[in-house]
Amino acid sequence: MSNDKNIFTAYDKSTYINKHTQPQPGMDENMSPLAVHTQVERWTREGEPYLEEYKGSSKLDGKAAIITGGDSGIGRTVAIFFAREGADVTISYLKEEEQDAQKTKSLVEETGRTALLVPGDLRQHSDRAELIKKHLDKFKYLDILVNNASKQFQCQDIANIEMEKVEDTFQTNIVQMIGLCKEAVPKMKCGSTIINTSSVGLYQGNPILVDYTATKGAIAAFTRSLASQLLSKGIRVNSVAPGPVYTPLQAASMPPEQMENMGVEEVPLYGRIAQPAELGESYVYLATSNLSTGTILHPNSGKYFIP
């Protein structure tokens, strides 16, 4: 357990983040230190934290899922957690992320489940259609679609914002999400589910990520609207809006000095940034058969309460 003032955690890696950066789209294998994807923090009755490997309980036995951005960050955790719950997974990723994708594939296969890797640029209609086709050719059914791929660029002044990057952000974060749902929904059966990754930014905004947070607000509205549209089909649509999480998206979009000890003593709950492993159970919950639709889960580490 860290003894730093105002930090209560068994995740020592969350309290000593090195000054580092990397080019877009960012790689898990280049994080310093590496992120935690499979160990969840638990607490004793005496209030002491400890780490425990996530163990599934057959919640998703026999299911098949597509996870976009499933090679790294939150997506890698979702792929592993789903596999430990009994699901096979198709992982969509950019070709530049092959190393991360292969690592995630091996971690899924360690559970005894199957991982299909499908590289591609989901901003392109042809790649979205190919993803759905390859998944169905391999697994026959599409039970769970996780729209997780995302991108962000910082800009301090709206007068200097680069419209090319704005369009790229919208294409990556929301337009391709709508396009993939267009391809996927006709193939999904009653009882299947869609989970969209949003952000705490949809509630708070962010002065240096104005276009990124705009896309996350759009994702919330899209989630609720599609959930309403698909009620009669019995397809549930929900979202997860995390607070700050230690992922390659951060390292690929922030200068090194912002990465150094990111979130330490700044995030209200436990005084540290979240690890990807801590988000996995939110996605497992929404992937199981239950009554939730049009819901936004908000595991935010208390970040919602401060600007």
PDB file of N, CA and C in Angstrom, residues 12 14-15 21 58 72 76 82 84-86 95 99 114 116 144 148 154 169 189 204 210 221 226 228 241 248 286 298:
ATOM      1  N   ASP A  12       0.632   0.486  -6.698  1.00  0.00           N
ATOM      2  CA  ASP A  12       1.790   1.368  -6.635  1.00  0.00           C
ATOM      3  C   ASP A  12       2.090   2.007  -7.984  1.00  0.00           C
ATOM      4  N   SER A  14       0.171   3.313  -9.965  1.00  0.00           N
ATOM      5  CA  SER A  14      -0.645   4.510 -10.176  1.00  0.00           C
ATOM      6  C   SER A  14      -0.072   5.733  -9.470  1.00  0.00           C
ATOM      7  N   THR A  15       0.947   5.539  -8.618  1.00  0.00           N
ATOM      8  CA  THR A  15       1.446   6.649  -7.818  1.00  0.00           C
ATOM      9  C   THR A  15       2.825   7.130  -8.250  1.00  0.00           C
ATOM     10  N   THR A  21       5.967  10.168 -23.219  1.00  0.00           N
ATOM     11  CA  THR A  21       4.960  10.419 -24.241  1.00  0.00           C
ATOM     12  C   THR A  21       5.216   9.480 -25.398  1.00  0.00           C
ATOM     13  N   SER A  58     -18.589 -17.395 -15.361  1.00  0.00           N
ATOM     14  CA  SER A  58     -19.410 -17.912 -16.467  1.00  0.00           C
ATOM     15  C   SER A  58     -20.576 -16.998 -16.834  1.00  0.00           C
ATOM     16  N   SER A  72      -5.607  -2.454 -26.542  1.00  0.00           N
ATOM     17  CA  SER A  72      -4.894  -1.798 -25.452  1.00  0.00           C
ATOM     18  C   SER A  72      -5.865  -1.054 -24.546  1.00  0.00           C
ATOM     19  N   ARG A  76      -8.365  -3.644 -23.891  1.00  0.00           N
ATOM     20  CA  ARG A  76      -7.656  -4.880 -23.552  1.00  0.00           C
ATOM     21  C   ARG A  76      -8.269  -5.517 -22.305  1.00  0.00           C
ATOM     22  N   PHE A  82     -14.045 -10.358 -20.496  1.00  0.00           N
ATOM     23  CA  PHE A  82     -15.077 -11.100 -21.218  1.00  0.00           C
ATOM     24  C   PHE A  82     -14.643 -12.553 -21.417  1.00  0.00           C
ATOM     25  N   ARG A  84     -12.576 -14.282 -19.597  1.00  0.00           N
ATOM     26  CA  ARG A  84     -12.619 -14.982 -18.305  1.00  0.00           C
ATOM     27  C   ARG A  84     -14.050 -15.280 -17.874  1.00  0.00           C
ATOM     28  N   GLU A  85     -15.004 -14.575 -18.458  1.00  0.00           N
ATOM     29  CA  GLU A  85     -16.420 -14.868 -18.207  1.00  0.00           C
ATOM     30  C   GLU A  85     -16.993 -15.856 -19.217  1.00  0.00           C
ATOM     31  N   GLY A  86     -16.151 -16.321 -20.178  1.00  0.00           N
ATOM     32  CA  GLY A  86     -16.593 -17.368 -21.081  1.00  0.00           C
ATOM     33  C   GLY A  86     -16.872 -16.952 -22.508  1.00  0.00           C
ATOM     34  N   LYS A  95      -3.530  -1.010 -37.732  1.00  0.00           N
ATOM     35  CA  LYS A  95      -2.383  -1.853 -38.089  1.00  0.00           C
ATOM     36  C   LYS A  95      -1.136  -1.492 -37.295  1.00  0.00           C
ATOM     37  N   GLN A  99       1.517  -5.063 -32.295  1.00  0.00           N
ATOM     38  CA  GLN A  99       2.188  -5.640 -31.136  1.00  0.00           C
ATOM     39  C   GLN A  99       1.240  -5.745 -29.948  1.00  0.00           C
ATOM     40  N   THR A 114     -11.263 -17.952 -27.577  1.00  0.00           N
ATOM     41  CA  THR A 114     -10.700 -17.617 -28.879  1.00  0.00           C
ATOM     42  C   THR A 114     -10.699 -16.109 -29.089  1.00  0.00           C
ATOM     43  N   LEU A 116     -10.056 -13.337 -32.207  1.00  0.00           N
ATOM     44  CA  LEU A 116      -9.863 -13.064 -33.629  1.00  0.00           C
ATOM     45  C   LEU A 116      -9.378 -11.631 -33.782  1.00  0.00           C
ATOM     46  N   ILE A 144     -22.413  -9.223 -28.424  1.00  0.00           N
ATOM     47  CA  ILE A 144     -21.984  -8.014 -27.712  1.00  0.00           C
ATOM     48  C   ILE A 144     -21.119  -7.171 -28.649  1.00  0.00           C
ATOM     49  N   ASN A 148     -15.331   1.129 -28.473  1.00  0.00           N
ATOM     50  CA  ASN A 148     -14.384   1.668 -27.499  1.00  0.00           C
ATOM     51  C   ASN A 148     -13.282   2.514 -28.132  1.00  0.00           C
ATOM     52  N   GLN A 154      -5.114  17.760 -27.782  1.00  0.00           N
ATOM     53  CA  GLN A 154      -5.250  18.933 -26.928  1.00  0.00           C
ATOM     54  C   GLN A 154      -5.148  20.221 -27.741  1.00  0.00           C
ATOM     55  N   THR A 169     -11.223  13.576 -35.000  1.00  0.00           N
ATOM     56  CA  THR A 169     -11.760  13.198 -33.694  1.00  0.00           C
ATOM     57  C   THR A 169     -13.225  12.775 -33.802  1.00  0.00           C
ATOM     58  N   LYS A 189     -29.318 -10.326 -32.461  1.00  0.00           N
ATOM     59  CA  LYS A 189     -30.583 -10.941 -32.070  1.00  0.00           C
ATOM     60  C   LYS A 189     -31.119 -10.319 -30.779  1.00  0.00           C
ATOM     61  N   GLN A 204     -18.533  17.185 -17.460  1.00  0.00           N
ATOM     62  CA  GLN A 204     -17.736  18.310 -16.991  1.00  0.00           C
ATOM     63  C   GLN A 204     -17.313  19.266 -18.093  1.00  0.00           C
ATOM     64  N   VAL A 210     -11.983  20.421 -26.176  1.00  0.00           N
ATOM     65  CA  VAL A 210     -13.365  20.825 -26.449  1.00  0.00           C
ATOM     66  C   VAL A 210     -14.031  19.942 -27.502  1.00  0.00           C
ATOM     67  N   ALA A 221     -25.873  10.957 -26.066  1.00  0.00           N
ATOM     68  CA  ALA A 221     -27.156  11.161 -26.745  1.00  0.00           C
ATOM     69  C   ALA A 221     -27.444  10.029 -27.726  1.00  0.00           C
ATOM     70  N   LEU A 226     -30.431   5.410 -29.533  1.00  0.00           N
ATOM     71  CA  LEU A 226     -30.428   4.069 -30.135  1.00  0.00           C
ATOM     72  C   LEU A 226     -31.096   3.067 -29.203  1.00  0.00           C
ATOM     73  N   SER A 228     -33.590   3.630 -27.284  1.00  0.00           N
ATOM     74  CA  SER A 228     -35.022   3.810 -27.488  1.00  0.00           C
ATOM     75  C   SER A 228     -35.478   3.165 -28.790  1.00  0.00           C
ATOM     76  N   ALA A 241     -18.925   5.771 -18.859  1.00  0.00           N
ATOM     77  CA  ALA A 241     -18.270   7.086 -18.910  1.00  0.00           C
ATOM     78  C   ALA A 241     -17.222   7.153 -17.805  1.00  0.00           C
ATOM     79  N   PRO A 248      -2.892   4.282 -23.059  1.00  0.00           N
ATOM     80  CA  PRO A 248      -2.065   4.888 -24.112  1.00  0.00           C
ATOM     81  C   PRO A 248      -2.682   6.139 -24.730  1.00  0.00           C
ATOM     82  N   LEU A 286     -22.765  -4.630 -17.888  1.00  0.00           N
ATOM     83  CA  LEU A 286     -23.641  -4.213 -18.982  1.00  0.00           C
ATOM     84  C   LEU A 286     -23.761  -5.278 -20.063  1.00  0.00           C
ATOM     85  N   HIS A 298     -21.020   5.460 -14.580  1.00  0.00           N
ATOM     86  CA  HIS A 298     -20.069   6.565 -14.437  1.00  0.00           C
ATOM     87  C   HIS A 298     -19.040   6.262 -13.340  1.00  0.00           C
TER      88      HIS A 298
END
